[in-house]
Amino acid sequence: MKIFVLTGAGISAESGMGTFRDKDGAWARFDPMKLASPEGFEADPDLVHAFYNARRQKLLTASPNPAHAALARLEDGLGARGGELFLCTQNIDDLHERAGSRHVLHMHGELRKARCMVCARVMPWDDDLGRDETCPACHSHGTLRPHIVWFGEVPLYMDDIQHALEDSDLFVSIGTSGSVYPAAGFVNEARYLGLRTCEINLEPSENAPAFEERYYGPASTAVPEWVDGVLKVLAARG
Ligand code: OAD
């Protein structure tokens, strides 16, 4: 069996990373156009750097939760039976990787990386970013930005995502509000391609009616339960 899993902020909520659109989420407190758009960065780079520097420092002290661990188990379990997990996340944290997932596609970029706006080099970056940095690759000064896809920019790996959807049997959406495109449209593409569809979330997302199967609860319990169920079915098939 080949499973395409899309994750969002909800899977990392219990690791303390916060969500965006819940009542205490980041976009309830801050203007996303000031903090997550190329125009916002141009207008006030210090403000944008400070926002992502704080999130990066928080991430360095956060730990994966049982939902991340369950998806790493699923990758192993599917692989051992000739199947495959395609894990695509909207999250910019690296909690999937730290839980043991080997193949993770970060369609909205990665917080622990910086990108040079001159040479386009992407590099690991755990320190604070600011306007004083020099690009280690091309030596331009003040040209590093967080390696994050902002509003108005094109998400990464869209061709790989389309191919993986075409190659999968089941599409599962975990911990995402289903309100940011293109990710919010994956369920419809999956249905069009004939995949079964499943949502796991704290509460019904904006896309809930589009899913055939739905499980609601905190990711740290709902995801391991769902993964155990899938692995049991696979084991029974032999
Ligand atoms: P949202 O904040 O929009 O949605 C988070 C979803 O997770 C909601 O549906 C919550 O109900 C659910 N949730 C909260 N806690 C949960 C828990 N413990 N277990 C399970 N589910 C839980 O976050 P995303 O959908 O990921 O993009 O947002 C998509 C994109 O919008 C983000 O990648 C980000 C943001 O703007 C950029 O910054 C480019």
CSV table of C-alpha atoms in Angstrom, one decimal, residues 2 4 7 25 30 36 40 55 64 80 118 127 129 152 167 170 189 191 202 219:
chain,number,residue,atom,x,y,z
A,2,LYS,CA,1.2,3.5,-0.8
A,4,PHE,CA,0.3,10.0,1.0
A,7,THR,CA,0.6,17.2,7.9
A,25,GLY,CA,-2.7,30.8,17.0
A,30,PHE,CA,0.1,38.8,14.4
A,36,ALA,CA,5.0,36.0,6.2
A,40,GLY,CA,6.4,42.4,4.8
A,55,ARG,CA,10.3,30.4,16.5
A,64,PRO,CA,8.6,15.3,18.7
A,80,ALA,CA,8.9,-3.6,5.2
A,118,VAL,CA,21.4,36.5,-4.4
A,127,ASP,CA,21.6,30.8,14.9
A,129,LEU,CA,19.3,35.5,11.3
A,152,GLY,CA,2.4,35.0,-2.6
A,167,ASP,CA,1.2,6.9,-7.3
A,170,LEU,CA,-4.7,6.5,0.3
A,189,GLU,CA,-7.0,16.0,-6.4
A,191,ARG,CA,-10.4,12.0,-5.0
A,202,LEU,CA,-8.8,17.9,16.5
A,219,ALA,CA,-2.9,14.1,17.2
